[in-house]
Amino acid sequence: MSAPNNSYDPVEVTALHPDEVARMRDEALAAIAAAASLDELKEVRLAHAGDRSPLALANREIGALPPAAKADAGKRVGGARREVGEAVKARQAALEEERDARVLVEEAVDVTLPWDRAPRGARHPLTTIAERMTDIFVGMGFEVAEGPEVEAEWFNFDALNFLPDHPARTMQDTFFVEAPSGGESGLVLRTHTSPVQVRALLDRDLPVYVVAPGRTFRTDELDATHSPVFHQLEGLVVDEGITLAHLRGAITAFVQGMFGSGLRTRFRPSYFPFTEPSAEVDMECFVCRGASVGRPEAPCRTCSSEGWIEIGGCGVVNPRVLTAAGVDTDRYSGWAFGLGVERTLMFARGVKDMRDMVEGDVRFASAFEREI
Ligand code: DAH
């Protein structure tokens, strides 16, 4: 058996030599001071204060020393490790403070910068007013019906009792898309929303109470009062025991809902192939209520001092139309109307020029968005 190694000199264990411990400590402190970021400091901490750092490895050597030397070496290494640990903590705190200060500067929001770099669009007033017009009829119990903008000539004309030589069927009024061929109906851009009447009757069970808002097309030049693309709101009622009084009541309720209570309506005799009898619908001028008529000193710009404003056409559905749609005309009758959406917008909101409605300037739409 050998004697305990009492003569073991810690100074002989290189890692525990005071100079070596001081060197490891100074190297660690220098690396900590040089760490320029939290990431760098993390690496420095692992290298100089981690389990495999030179000082940690030196610490392990202490166990092998003779008891008399342990305390001295332990104090030396422990002191160095504490110093390094504190230096890491202090550097960590300093770097965190630096980072927080930098984030405050870099992520600062300048609330005085302009906010509208992506300006909002606006719904077009024609869309909004068509919805309002539709809503008034929906409130009376009508449903909304639809039809295509590219329409079969049969729906646009024939089923509505336009005879083959009717002037509306000429090139002067209608955009033709496809000529008739092999007994098939030709295609047109629908010249009115009335073909939806026939589609609604073919699609639905009776009774039918529908309105059909939609885009329509005619070969007009664009000017202050005409546009080749415009909009209508069609209405159709087919039921038992329907009379013109119901039509008058529905139109009057619409006018009062749209333009103001108490306004009167009037029907003037007219002609449409799909209604018999037919009428033009006028409403009392909602601005002067007739007070400007015959008074040149107090003219009304809204109705040109006529006292009445024309808003559309209407009539009792021609039995030929009902027959084309397969409706039993002994049992059912009905009425229909067609209102101009552009005209309604012009009068309701004082838009003077039709071109403003089609040019698509968002400032025009935005101006009305808040009103309608
Ligand atoms: N379709 C007609 C036009 O575009 C308007 C019209 C008149 C529609 C009388 C109707 C109606 O439903 O009954 O001029």
mmCIF file of C-alpha atoms and ligand atoms in Angstrom:
data_model
loop_
_atom_site.group_PDB
_atom_site.id
_atom_site.type_symbol
_atom_site.label_atom_id
_atom_site.label_comp_id
_atom_site.label_asym_id
_atom_site.label_seq_id
_atom_site.Cartn_x
_atom_site.Cartn_y
_atom_site.Cartn_z
ATOM 1 C CA MET A 1 0.000 0.000 0.000
ATOM 2 C CA SER A 2 1.374 3.404 -0.830
ATOM 3 C CA ALA A 3 1.193 6.284 1.610
ATOM 4 C CA PRO A 4 -1.261 9.184 0.968
ATOM 5 C CA ASN A 5 0.160 11.699 -1.381
ATOM 6 C CA ASN A 6 0.708 14.367 1.260
ATOM 7 C CA SER A 7 3.553 15.850 -0.614
ATOM 8 C CA TYR A 8 1.297 16.659 -3.611
ATOM 9 C CA ASP A 9 1.902 20.276 -4.550
ATOM 10 C CA PRO A 10 -1.079 22.063 -6.153
ATOM 11 C CA VAL A 11 1.308 24.382 -7.791
ATOM 12 C CA GLU A 12 2.485 21.383 -9.772
ATOM 13 C CA VAL A 13 -1.010 20.857 -11.248
ATOM 14 C CA THR A 14 -0.756 23.368 -14.046
ATOM 15 C CA ALA A 15 -4.461 24.192 -14.236
ATOM 16 C CA LEU A 16 -4.531 25.146 -10.596
ATOM 17 C CA HIS A 17 -1.411 27.268 -10.585
ATOM 18 C CA PRO A 18 -2.284 30.805 -9.394
ATOM 19 C CA ASP A 19 -0.863 32.340 -12.565
ATOM 20 C CA GLU A 20 -2.840 29.917 -14.717
ATOM 21 C CA VAL A 21 -6.087 30.582 -12.823
ATOM 22 C CA ALA A 22 -5.484 34.317 -13.165
ATOM 23 C CA ARG A 23 -4.787 33.881 -16.862
ATOM 24 C CA MET A 24 -8.016 31.916 -17.415
ATOM 25 C CA ARG A 25 -9.975 34.521 -15.444
ATOM 26 C CA ASP A 26 -8.437 37.453 -17.346
ATOM 27 C CA GLU A 27 -9.072 35.760 -20.655
ATOM 28 C CA ALA A 28 -12.710 35.224 -19.645
ATOM 29 C CA LEU A 29 -13.120 38.820 -18.446
ATOM 30 C CA ALA A 30 -11.581 40.152 -21.667
ATOM 31 C CA ALA A 31 -13.910 38.001 -23.810
ATOM 32 C CA ILE A 32 -16.936 39.137 -21.780
ATOM 33 C CA ALA A 33 -15.980 42.779 -22.150
ATOM 34 C CA ALA A 34 -15.502 42.261 -25.894
ATOM 35 C CA ALA A 35 -18.916 40.594 -26.425
ATOM 36 C CA ALA A 36 -20.760 43.113 -28.596
ATOM 37 C CA SER A 37 -24.168 41.448 -28.616
ATOM 38 C CA LEU A 38 -26.353 39.170 -26.527
ATOM 39 C CA ASP A 39 -25.673 36.351 -28.973
ATOM 40 C CA GLU A 40 -21.936 36.831 -28.705
ATOM 41 C CA LEU A 41 -22.199 36.976 -24.920
ATOM 42 C CA LYS A 42 -24.063 33.685 -24.926
ATOM 43 C CA GLU A 43 -21.168 32.022 -26.727
ATOM 44 C CA VAL A 44 -18.636 33.656 -24.388
ATOM 45 C CA ARG A 45 -20.626 32.435 -21.371
ATOM 46 C CA LEU A 46 -20.612 28.851 -22.640
ATOM 47 C CA ALA A 47 -16.879 29.028 -23.432
ATOM 48 C CA HIS A 48 -15.721 30.674 -20.183
ATOM 49 C CA ALA A 49 -18.399 29.956 -17.569
ATOM 50 C CA GLY A 50 -19.980 26.756 -18.901
ATOM 51 C CA ASP A 51 -19.477 23.169 -17.702
ATOM 52 C CA ARG A 52 -16.636 22.633 -20.153
ATOM 53 C CA SER A 53 -14.908 26.004 -19.667
ATOM 54 C CA PRO A 54 -11.206 25.989 -18.582
ATOM 55 C CA LEU A 55 -12.142 27.166 -15.072
ATOM 56 C CA ALA A 56 -14.812 24.440 -14.692
ATOM 57 C CA LEU A 57 -12.311 21.842 -15.830
ATOM 58 C CA ALA A 58 -9.725 23.216 -13.404
ATOM 59 C CA ASN A 59 -12.326 22.972 -10.638
ATOM 60 C CA ARG A 60 -12.588 19.252 -11.290
ATOM 61 C CA GLU A 61 -8.875 18.849 -10.662
ATOM 62 C CA ILE A 62 -9.300 20.032 -7.049
ATOM 63 C CA GLY A 63 -10.770 16.680 -6.001
ATOM 64 C CA ALA A 64 -7.469 14.987 -6.799
ATOM 65 C CA LEU A 65 -5.451 17.288 -4.502
ATOM 66 C CA PRO A 66 -4.266 16.286 -1.013
ATOM 67 C CA PRO A 67 -6.675 17.622 1.642
ATOM 68 C CA ALA A 68 -4.261 20.342 2.778
ATOM 69 C CA ALA A 69 -4.129 21.865 -0.692
ATOM 70 C CA LYS A 70 -7.863 21.636 -1.502
ATOM 71 C CA ALA A 71 -8.996 24.690 0.450
ATOM 72 C CA ASP A 72 -6.422 26.955 -1.079
ATOM 73 C CA ALA A 73 -7.034 25.827 -4.641
ATOM 74 C CA GLY A 74 -10.814 25.828 -4.112
ATOM 75 C CA LYS A 75 -10.728 29.417 -2.922
ATOM 76 C CA ARG A 76 -8.647 30.489 -5.888
ATOM 77 C CA VAL A 77 -10.744 28.771 -8.560
ATOM 78 C CA GLY A 78 -14.038 29.585 -6.847
ATOM 79 C CA GLY A 79 -13.090 33.247 -6.621
ATOM 80 C CA ALA A 80 -12.181 33.356 -10.286
ATOM 81 C CA ARG A 81 -15.428 31.628 -11.327
ATOM 82 C CA ARG A 82 -17.503 34.013 -9.196
ATOM 83 C CA GLU A 83 -15.767 36.997 -10.765
ATOM 84 C CA VAL A 84 -16.425 35.620 -14.250
ATOM 85 C CA GLY A 85 -20.092 34.859 -13.390
ATOM 86 C CA GLU A 86 -20.643 38.371 -12.104
ATOM 87 C CA ALA A 87 -18.967 39.888 -15.135
ATOM 88 C CA VAL A 88 -21.304 37.859 -17.405
ATOM 89 C CA LYS A 89 -24.345 39.090 -15.457
ATOM 90 C CA ALA A 90 -23.216 42.709 -15.579
ATOM 91 C CA ARG A 91 -22.461 42.502 -19.320
ATOM 92 C CA GLN A 92 -25.822 40.793 -19.913
ATOM 93 C CA ALA A 93 -27.651 43.627 -18.122
ATOM 94 C CA ALA A 94 -25.719 46.276 -20.052
ATOM 95 C CA LEU A 95 -26.366 44.606 -23.429
ATOM 96 C CA GLU A 96 -30.092 44.173 -22.650
ATOM 97 C CA GLU A 97 -30.356 47.817 -21.771
ATOM 98 C CA GLU A 98 -28.635 48.739 -25.031
ATOM 99 C CA ARG A 99 -31.006 46.485 -26.988
ATOM 100 C CA ASP A 100 -34.113 47.970 -25.333
ATOM 101 C CA ALA A 101 -32.949 51.487 -26.098
ATOM 102 C CA ARG A 102 -32.281 50.513 -29.726
ATOM 103 C CA VAL A 103 -35.706 48.848 -30.144
ATOM 104 C CA LEU A 104 -37.384 51.975 -28.831
ATOM 105 C CA VAL A 105 -35.651 54.028 -31.490
ATOM 106 C CA GLU A 106 -35.912 51.543 -34.374
ATOM 107 C CA GLU A 107 -39.545 50.555 -33.814
ATOM 108 C CA ALA A 108 -40.832 53.999 -32.992
ATOM 109 C CA VAL A 109 -44.057 54.891 -34.885
ATOM 110 C CA ASP A 110 -44.380 58.369 -36.294
ATOM 111 C CA VAL A 111 -48.038 59.115 -35.796
ATOM 112 C CA THR A 112 -47.726 62.271 -37.863
ATOM 113 C CA LEU A 113 -46.967 60.365 -41.116
ATOM 114 C CA PRO A 114 -49.749 60.367 -43.757
ATOM 115 C CA TRP A 115 -52.094 57.389 -43.221
ATOM 116 C CA ASP A 116 -53.946 57.114 -46.527
ATOM 117 C CA ARG A 117 -51.319 55.661 -48.807
ATOM 118 C CA ALA A 118 -53.893 53.028 -49.923
ATOM 119 C CA PRO A 119 -57.077 55.102 -50.180
ATOM 120 C CA ARG A 120 -60.361 53.285 -49.771
ATOM 121 C CA GLY A 121 -62.630 52.796 -52.776
ATOM 122 C CA ALA A 122 -66.339 53.517 -52.631
ATOM 123 C CA ARG A 123 -69.479 51.710 -53.745
ATOM 124 C CA HIS A 124 -70.913 53.293 -56.870
ATOM 125 C CA PRO A 125 -74.009 55.418 -56.210
ATOM 126 C CA LEU A 126 -75.871 53.546 -58.978
ATOM 127 C CA THR A 127 -75.325 50.314 -57.054
ATOM 128 C CA THR A 128 -76.411 51.858 -53.799
ATOM 129 C CA ILE A 129 -79.495 53.557 -55.191
ATOM 130 C CA ALA A 130 -80.547 50.415 -57.106
ATOM 131 C CA GLU A 131 -80.307 48.531 -53.810
ATOM 132 C CA ARG A 132 -82.439 51.142 -52.072
ATOM 133 C CA MET A 133 -85.046 51.020 -54.836
ATOM 134 C CA THR A 134 -85.070 47.225 -54.653
ATOM 135 C CA ASP A 135 -85.326 47.268 -50.854
ATOM 136 C CA ILE A 136 -88.513 49.333 -50.959
ATOM 137 C CA PHE A 137 -90.198 46.615 -53.049
ATOM 138 C CA VAL A 138 -88.671 43.813 -50.956
ATOM 139 C CA GLY A 139 -90.311 45.574 -47.998
ATOM 140 C CA MET A 140 -93.646 45.156 -49.797
ATOM 141 C CA GLY A 141 -93.058 41.415 -50.182
ATOM 142 C CA PHE A 142 -91.389 41.238 -53.618
ATOM 143 C CA GLU A 143 -88.545 38.803 -54.355
ATOM 144 C CA VAL A 144 -85.477 39.657 -56.429
ATOM 145 C CA ALA A 145 -85.191 37.931 -59.841
ATOM 146 C CA GLU A 146 -82.285 37.904 -62.264
ATOM 147 C CA GLY A 147 -81.583 37.353 -65.935
ATOM 148 C CA PRO A 148 -78.513 37.445 -68.198
ATOM 149 C CA GLU A 149 -77.156 40.625 -69.772
ATOM 150 C CA VAL A 150 -76.445 38.734 -72.993
ATOM 151 C CA GLU A 151 -79.989 37.639 -73.730
ATOM 152 C CA ALA A 152 -81.755 35.523 -76.308
ATOM 153 C CA GLU A 153 -83.611 37.662 -78.813
ATOM 154 C CA TRP A 154 -86.641 35.535 -78.065
ATOM 155 C CA PHE A 155 -86.752 36.685 -74.403
ATOM 156 C CA ASN A 156 -85.793 40.292 -75.181
ATOM 157 C CA PHE A 157 -88.326 40.738 -78.008
ATOM 158 C CA ASP A 158 -90.503 37.841 -79.238
ATOM 159 C CA ALA A 159 -91.861 36.666 -75.895
ATOM 160 C CA LEU A 160 -92.634 40.303 -75.070
ATOM 161 C CA ASN A 161 -94.808 40.684 -78.173
ATOM 162 C CA PHE A 162 -92.356 42.754 -80.227
ATOM 163 C CA LEU A 163 -93.293 41.782 -83.779
ATOM 164 C CA PRO A 164 -90.435 41.068 -86.221
ATOM 165 C CA ASP A 165 -90.727 44.520 -87.818
ATOM 166 C CA HIS A 166 -90.853 46.489 -84.547
ATOM 167 C CA PRO A 167 -88.488 49.501 -84.764
ATOM 168 C CA ALA A 168 -86.760 48.605 -81.454
ATOM 169 C CA ARG A 169 -85.425 45.502 -83.177
ATOM 170 C CA THR A 170 -83.326 47.458 -85.631
ATOM 171 C CA MET A 171 -79.596 48.045 -85.523
ATOM 172 C CA GLN A 172 -80.239 51.631 -84.406
ATOM 173 C CA ASP A 173 -81.254 50.533 -80.935
ATOM 174 C CA THR A 174 -79.878 47.105 -80.246
ATOM 175 C CA PHE A 175 -76.412 45.627 -79.842
ATOM 176 C CA PHE A 176 -76.601 42.311 -81.700
ATOM 177 C CA VAL A 177 -74.171 39.675 -80.421
ATOM 178 C CA GLU A 178 -75.080 36.698 -82.597
ATOM 179 C CA ALA A 179 -77.419 36.425 -85.586
ATOM 180 C CA PRO A 180 -80.188 33.804 -85.468
ATOM 181 C CA SER A 181 -79.164 30.546 -87.140
ATOM 182 C CA GLY A 182 -80.792 27.213 -87.844
ATOM 183 C CA GLY A 183 -84.028 28.122 -86.063
ATOM 184 C CA GLU A 184 -82.118 29.173 -82.916
ATOM 185 C CA SER A 185 -82.852 32.603 -81.433
ATOM 186 C CA GLY A 186 -80.122 35.229 -81.944
ATOM 187 C CA LEU A 187 -78.326 36.879 -79.045
ATOM 188 C CA VAL A 188 -78.476 40.559 -78.065
ATOM 189 C CA LEU A 189 -77.296 42.700 -75.174
ATOM 190 C CA ARG A 190 -80.626 43.087 -73.405
ATOM 191 C CA THR A 191 -82.203 46.445 -74.251
ATOM 192 C CA HIS A 192 -84.338 46.440 -71.088
ATOM 193 C CA THR A 193 -84.920 44.309 -67.975
ATOM 194 C CA SER A 194 -88.345 43.187 -69.234
ATOM 195 C CA PRO A 195 -87.056 39.771 -70.471
ATOM 196 C CA VAL A 196 -86.628 38.896 -66.776
ATOM 197 C CA GLN A 197 -90.455 38.977 -66.575
ATOM 198 C CA VAL A 198 -90.668 35.983 -68.880
ATOM 199 C CA ARG A 199 -87.759 34.184 -67.195
ATOM 200 C CA ALA A 200 -89.341 34.699 -63.758
ATOM 201 C CA LEU A 201 -92.659 33.272 -64.981
ATOM 202 C CA LEU A 202 -90.929 30.224 -66.504
ATOM 203 C CA ASP A 203 -88.745 29.666 -63.400
ATOM 204 C CA ARG A 204 -91.245 30.183 -60.601
ATOM 205 C CA ASP A 205 -94.564 28.911 -59.405
ATOM 206 C CA LEU A 206 -97.465 31.343 -59.418
ATOM 207 C CA PRO A 207 -98.225 33.769 -57.904
ATOM 208 C CA VAL A 208 -95.139 35.800 -58.835
ATOM 209 C CA TYR A 209 -94.121 39.052 -57.145
ATOM 210 C CA VAL A 210 -90.631 39.981 -58.330
ATOM 211 C CA VAL A 211 -88.360 42.940 -58.985
ATOM 212 C CA ALA A 212 -85.311 42.654 -61.234
ATOM 213 C CA PRO A 213 -82.631 45.335 -61.017
ATOM 214 C CA GLY A 214 -80.051 45.147 -63.772
ATOM 215 C CA ARG A 215 -77.804 46.553 -66.459
ATOM 216 C CA THR A 216 -79.217 47.268 -69.919
ATOM 217 C CA PHE A 217 -77.720 48.351 -73.247
ATOM 218 C CA ARG A 218 -78.719 50.456 -76.231
ATOM 219 C CA THR A 219 -76.715 51.925 -79.094
ATOM 220 C CA ASP A 220 -76.861 55.492 -77.740
ATOM 221 C CA GLU A 221 -73.958 57.948 -77.803
ATOM 222 C CA LEU A 222 -72.705 58.911 -74.351
ATOM 223 C CA ASP A 223 -73.801 62.457 -73.505
ATOM 224 C CA ALA A 224 -75.278 64.328 -70.537
ATOM 225 C CA THR A 225 -78.585 62.463 -70.737
ATOM 226 C CA HIS A 226 -77.757 59.208 -72.605
ATOM 227 C CA SER A 227 -75.465 56.272 -72.059
ATOM 228 C CA PRO A 228 -75.122 53.036 -74.031
ATOM 229 C CA VAL A 229 -75.046 51.228 -70.681
ATOM 230 C CA PHE A 230 -77.714 52.050 -68.130
ATOM 231 C CA HIS A 231 -79.817 50.370 -65.456
ATOM 232 C CA GLN A 232 -83.455 49.577 -64.888
ATOM 233 C CA LEU A 233 -85.584 48.130 -62.135
ATOM 234 C CA GLU A 234 -88.253 45.824 -63.520
ATOM 235 C CA GLY A 235 -91.304 44.811 -61.495
ATOM 236 C CA LEU A 236 -93.819 42.047 -62.184
ATOM 237 C CA VAL A 237 -96.866 40.781 -60.357
ATOM 238 C CA VAL A 238 -98.934 37.859 -61.665
ATOM 239 C CA ASP A 239 -101.681 36.567 -59.396
ATOM 240 C CA GLU A 240 -105.426 36.016 -59.288
ATOM 241 C CA GLY A 241 -107.649 39.087 -59.069
ATOM 242 C CA ILE A 242 -104.883 41.616 -59.786
ATOM 243 C CA THR A 243 -106.003 45.142 -60.737
ATOM 244 C CA LEU A 244 -104.429 48.414 -61.868
ATOM 245 C CA ALA A 245 -105.207 49.820 -58.405
ATOM 246 C CA HIS A 246 -102.589 47.458 -56.923
ATOM 247 C CA LEU A 247 -100.063 48.782 -59.448
ATOM 248 C CA ARG A 248 -100.870 52.388 -58.620
ATOM 249 C CA GLY A 249 -100.563 51.634 -54.897
ATOM 250 C CA ALA A 250 -97.205 49.866 -55.274
ATOM 251 C CA ILE A 251 -95.750 52.676 -57.437
ATOM 252 C CA THR A 252 -97.019 55.359 -55.047
ATOM 253 C CA ALA A 253 -95.523 53.493 -52.061
ATOM 254 C CA PHE A 254 -92.213 53.348 -53.941
ATOM 255 C CA VAL A 255 -92.245 57.075 -54.794
ATOM 256 C CA GLN A 256 -93.074 58.032 -51.219
ATOM 257 C CA GLY A 257 -90.448 55.667 -49.789
ATOM 258 C CA MET A 258 -87.788 57.003 -52.135
ATOM 259 C CA PHE A 259 -88.597 60.712 -52.424
ATOM 260 C CA GLY A 260 -90.820 61.682 -49.496
ATOM 261 C CA SER A 261 -94.201 61.041 -47.949
ATOM 262 C CA GLY A 262 -97.366 62.543 -49.385
ATOM 263 C CA LEU A 263 -96.044 62.690 -52.988
ATOM 264 C CA ARG A 264 -98.657 61.916 -55.655
ATOM 265 C CA THR A 265 -98.247 59.824 -58.818
ATOM 266 C CA ARG A 266 -100.036 59.923 -62.144
ATOM 267 C CA PHE A 267 -100.296 57.571 -65.109
ATOM 268 C CA ARG A 268 -100.339 58.894 -68.680
ATOM 269 C CA PRO A 269 -101.584 56.598 -71.470
ATOM 270 C CA SER A 270 -98.740 55.152 -73.521
ATOM 271 C CA TYR A 271 -97.796 52.110 -75.557
ATOM 272 C CA PHE A 272 -95.554 49.107 -74.904
ATOM 273 C CA PRO A 273 -95.960 45.849 -76.815
ATOM 274 C CA PHE A 274 -95.890 43.775 -73.608
ATOM 275 C CA THR A 275 -98.534 45.712 -71.664
ATOM 276 C CA GLU A 276 -102.125 46.588 -72.520
ATOM 277 C CA PRO A 277 -103.153 49.136 -71.395
ATOM 278 C CA SER A 278 -99.791 50.861 -70.898
ATOM 279 C CA ALA A 279 -98.844 54.051 -69.096
ATOM 280 C CA GLU A 280 -95.935 56.368 -68.373
ATOM 281 C CA VAL A 281 -95.479 56.937 -64.655
ATOM 282 C CA ASP A 282 -94.940 60.467 -63.347
ATOM 283 C CA MET A 283 -94.386 61.531 -59.775
ATOM 284 C CA GLU A 284 -95.129 64.903 -58.307
ATOM 285 C CA CYS A 285 -91.949 67.039 -58.178
ATOM 286 C CA PHE A 286 -90.557 66.512 -54.700
ATOM 287 C CA VAL A 287 -88.840 69.923 -54.755
ATOM 288 C CA CYS A 288 -91.599 72.371 -55.786
ATOM 289 C CA ARG A 289 -94.594 70.022 -55.484
ATOM 290 C CA GLY A 290 -96.112 71.820 -58.469
ATOM 291 C CA ALA A 291 -95.682 75.325 -57.047
ATOM 292 C CA SER A 292 -93.406 76.399 -59.944
ATOM 293 C CA VAL A 293 -95.958 75.649 -62.665
ATOM 294 C CA GLY A 294 -96.903 78.844 -64.541
ATOM 295 C CA ARG A 295 -94.662 80.966 -62.298
ATOM 296 C CA PRO A 296 -91.604 82.023 -64.333
ATOM 297 C CA GLU A 297 -90.445 84.165 -61.395
ATOM 298 C CA ALA A 298 -89.996 80.993 -59.277
ATOM 299 C CA PRO A 299 -88.682 78.305 -61.666
ATOM 300 C CA CYS A 300 -87.912 74.763 -60.501
ATOM 301 C CA ARG A 301 -84.758 73.191 -61.924
ATOM 302 C CA THR A 302 -85.675 69.682 -60.844
ATOM 303 C CA CYS A 303 -88.884 69.355 -62.891
ATOM 304 C CA SER A 304 -88.231 72.253 -65.348
ATOM 305 C CA SER A 305 -91.321 73.870 -63.792
ATOM 306 C CA GLU A 306 -93.555 71.077 -65.076
ATOM 307 C CA GLY A 307 -94.600 69.949 -61.595
ATOM 308 C CA TRP A 308 -94.167 66.293 -62.592
ATOM 309 C CA ILE A 309 -91.165 64.035 -63.157
ATOM 310 C CA GLU A 310 -91.305 60.975 -65.409
ATOM 311 C CA ILE A 311 -89.842 57.892 -63.713
ATOM 312 C CA GLY A 312 -90.767 54.925 -65.930
ATOM 313 C CA GLY A 313 -93.337 52.856 -67.749
ATOM 314 C CA CYS A 314 -95.951 50.358 -66.613
ATOM 315 C CA GLY A 315 -99.106 48.543 -67.572
ATOM 316 C CA VAL A 316 -101.250 45.448 -67.407
ATOM 317 C CA VAL A 317 -99.267 42.476 -68.709
ATOM 318 C CA ASN A 318 -100.386 41.642 -72.245
ATOM 319 C CA PRO A 319 -102.047 38.180 -72.222
ATOM 320 C CA ARG A 320 -99.771 37.250 -75.139
ATOM 321 C CA VAL A 321 -96.760 37.550 -72.791
ATOM 322 C CA LEU A 322 -98.475 35.384 -70.171
ATOM 323 C CA THR A 323 -99.310 32.827 -72.843
ATOM 324 C CA ALA A 324 -95.689 32.800 -74.100
ATOM 325 C CA ALA A 325 -94.654 31.983 -70.523
ATOM 326 C CA GLY A 326 -97.291 29.244 -70.182
ATOM 327 C CA VAL A 327 -99.576 31.097 -67.751
ATOM 328 C CA ASP A 328 -103.319 30.341 -67.733
ATOM 329 C CA THR A 329 -104.791 33.737 -68.676
ATOM 330 C CA ASP A 330 -108.337 32.758 -67.672
ATOM 331 C CA ARG A 331 -107.172 32.477 -64.099
ATOM 332 C CA TYR A 332 -104.233 34.854 -63.777
ATOM 333 C CA SER A 333 -103.528 38.432 -64.717
ATOM 334 C CA GLY A 334 -100.778 40.831 -63.784
ATOM 335 C CA TRP A 335 -99.017 44.119 -64.156
ATOM 336 C CA ALA A 336 -95.461 45.230 -64.691
ATOM 337 C CA PHE A 337 -93.336 48.328 -64.475
ATOM 338 C CA GLY A 338 -89.862 49.465 -65.466
ATOM 339 C CA LEU A 339 -88.062 52.278 -63.635
ATOM 340 C CA GLY A 340 -84.856 54.039 -64.707
ATOM 341 C CA VAL A 341 -82.092 53.805 -62.107
ATOM 342 C CA GLU A 342 -79.990 56.624 -63.631
ATOM 343 C CA ARG A 343 -83.013 58.925 -63.734
ATOM 344 C CA THR A 344 -83.783 58.117 -60.123
ATOM 345 C CA LEU A 345 -80.188 58.923 -59.130
ATOM 346 C CA MET A 346 -80.299 62.169 -61.121
ATOM 347 C CA PHE A 347 -83.430 63.343 -59.413
ATOM 348 C CA ALA A 348 -82.838 61.918 -55.950
ATOM 349 C CA ARG A 349 -79.248 63.195 -55.688
ATOM 350 C CA GLY A 350 -79.089 66.067 -58.149
ATOM 351 C CA VAL A 351 -76.583 64.431 -60.546
ATOM 352 C CA LYS A 352 -76.715 66.614 -63.653
ATOM 353 C CA ASP A 353 -74.574 64.664 -66.101
ATOM 354 C CA MET A 354 -74.861 61.004 -67.005
ATOM 355 C CA ARG A 355 -71.146 60.935 -67.915
ATOM 356 C CA ASP A 356 -70.222 61.393 -64.248
ATOM 357 C CA MET A 357 -71.930 58.079 -63.570
ATOM 358 C CA VAL A 358 -69.890 56.083 -66.087
ATOM 359 C CA GLU A 359 -66.434 57.623 -65.874
ATOM 360 C CA GLY A 360 -65.490 55.720 -62.736
ATOM 361 C CA ASP A 361 -63.834 58.602 -60.864
ATOM 362 C CA VAL A 362 -63.662 57.403 -57.275
ATOM 363 C CA ARG A 363 -64.177 60.981 -56.017
ATOM 364 C CA PHE A 364 -67.676 60.953 -57.551
ATOM 365 C CA ALA A 365 -68.528 57.657 -55.858
ATOM 366 C CA SER A 366 -66.995 58.727 -52.529
ATOM 367 C CA ALA A 367 -69.007 61.940 -52.485
ATOM 368 C CA PHE A 368 -72.234 59.939 -52.588
ATOM 369 C CA GLU A 369 -71.213 57.065 -50.382
ATOM 370 C CA ARG A 370 -71.944 59.025 -47.225
ATOM 371 C CA GLU A 371 -75.268 60.345 -48.546
ATOM 372 C CA ILE A 372 -77.065 57.284 -49.808
HETATM 373 N N1 DAH B 1 -89.062 47.977 -70.906
HETATM 374 C C1 DAH B 1 -89.508 49.343 -71.027
HETATM 375 C C2 DAH B 1 -88.383 50.216 -71.545
HETATM 376 O O1 DAH B 1 -87.268 49.820 -71.474
HETATM 377 C C3 DAH B 1 -89.962 49.884 -69.690
HETATM 378 C C4 DAH B 1 -91.237 49.238 -69.245
HETATM 379 C C5 DAH B 1 -92.440 49.767 -69.618
HETATM 380 C C6 DAH B 1 -91.210 48.110 -68.459
HETATM 381 C C7 DAH B 1 -93.637 49.187 -69.215
HETATM 382 C C8 DAH B 1 -92.368 47.503 -68.036
HETATM 383 C C9 DAH B 1 -93.599 48.078 -68.431
HETATM 384 O O2 DAH B 1 -92.401 46.418 -67.270
HETATM 385 O O3 DAH B 1 -94.730 47.508 -68.003
HETATM 386 O O4 DAH B 1 -88.624 51.286 -72.003
#
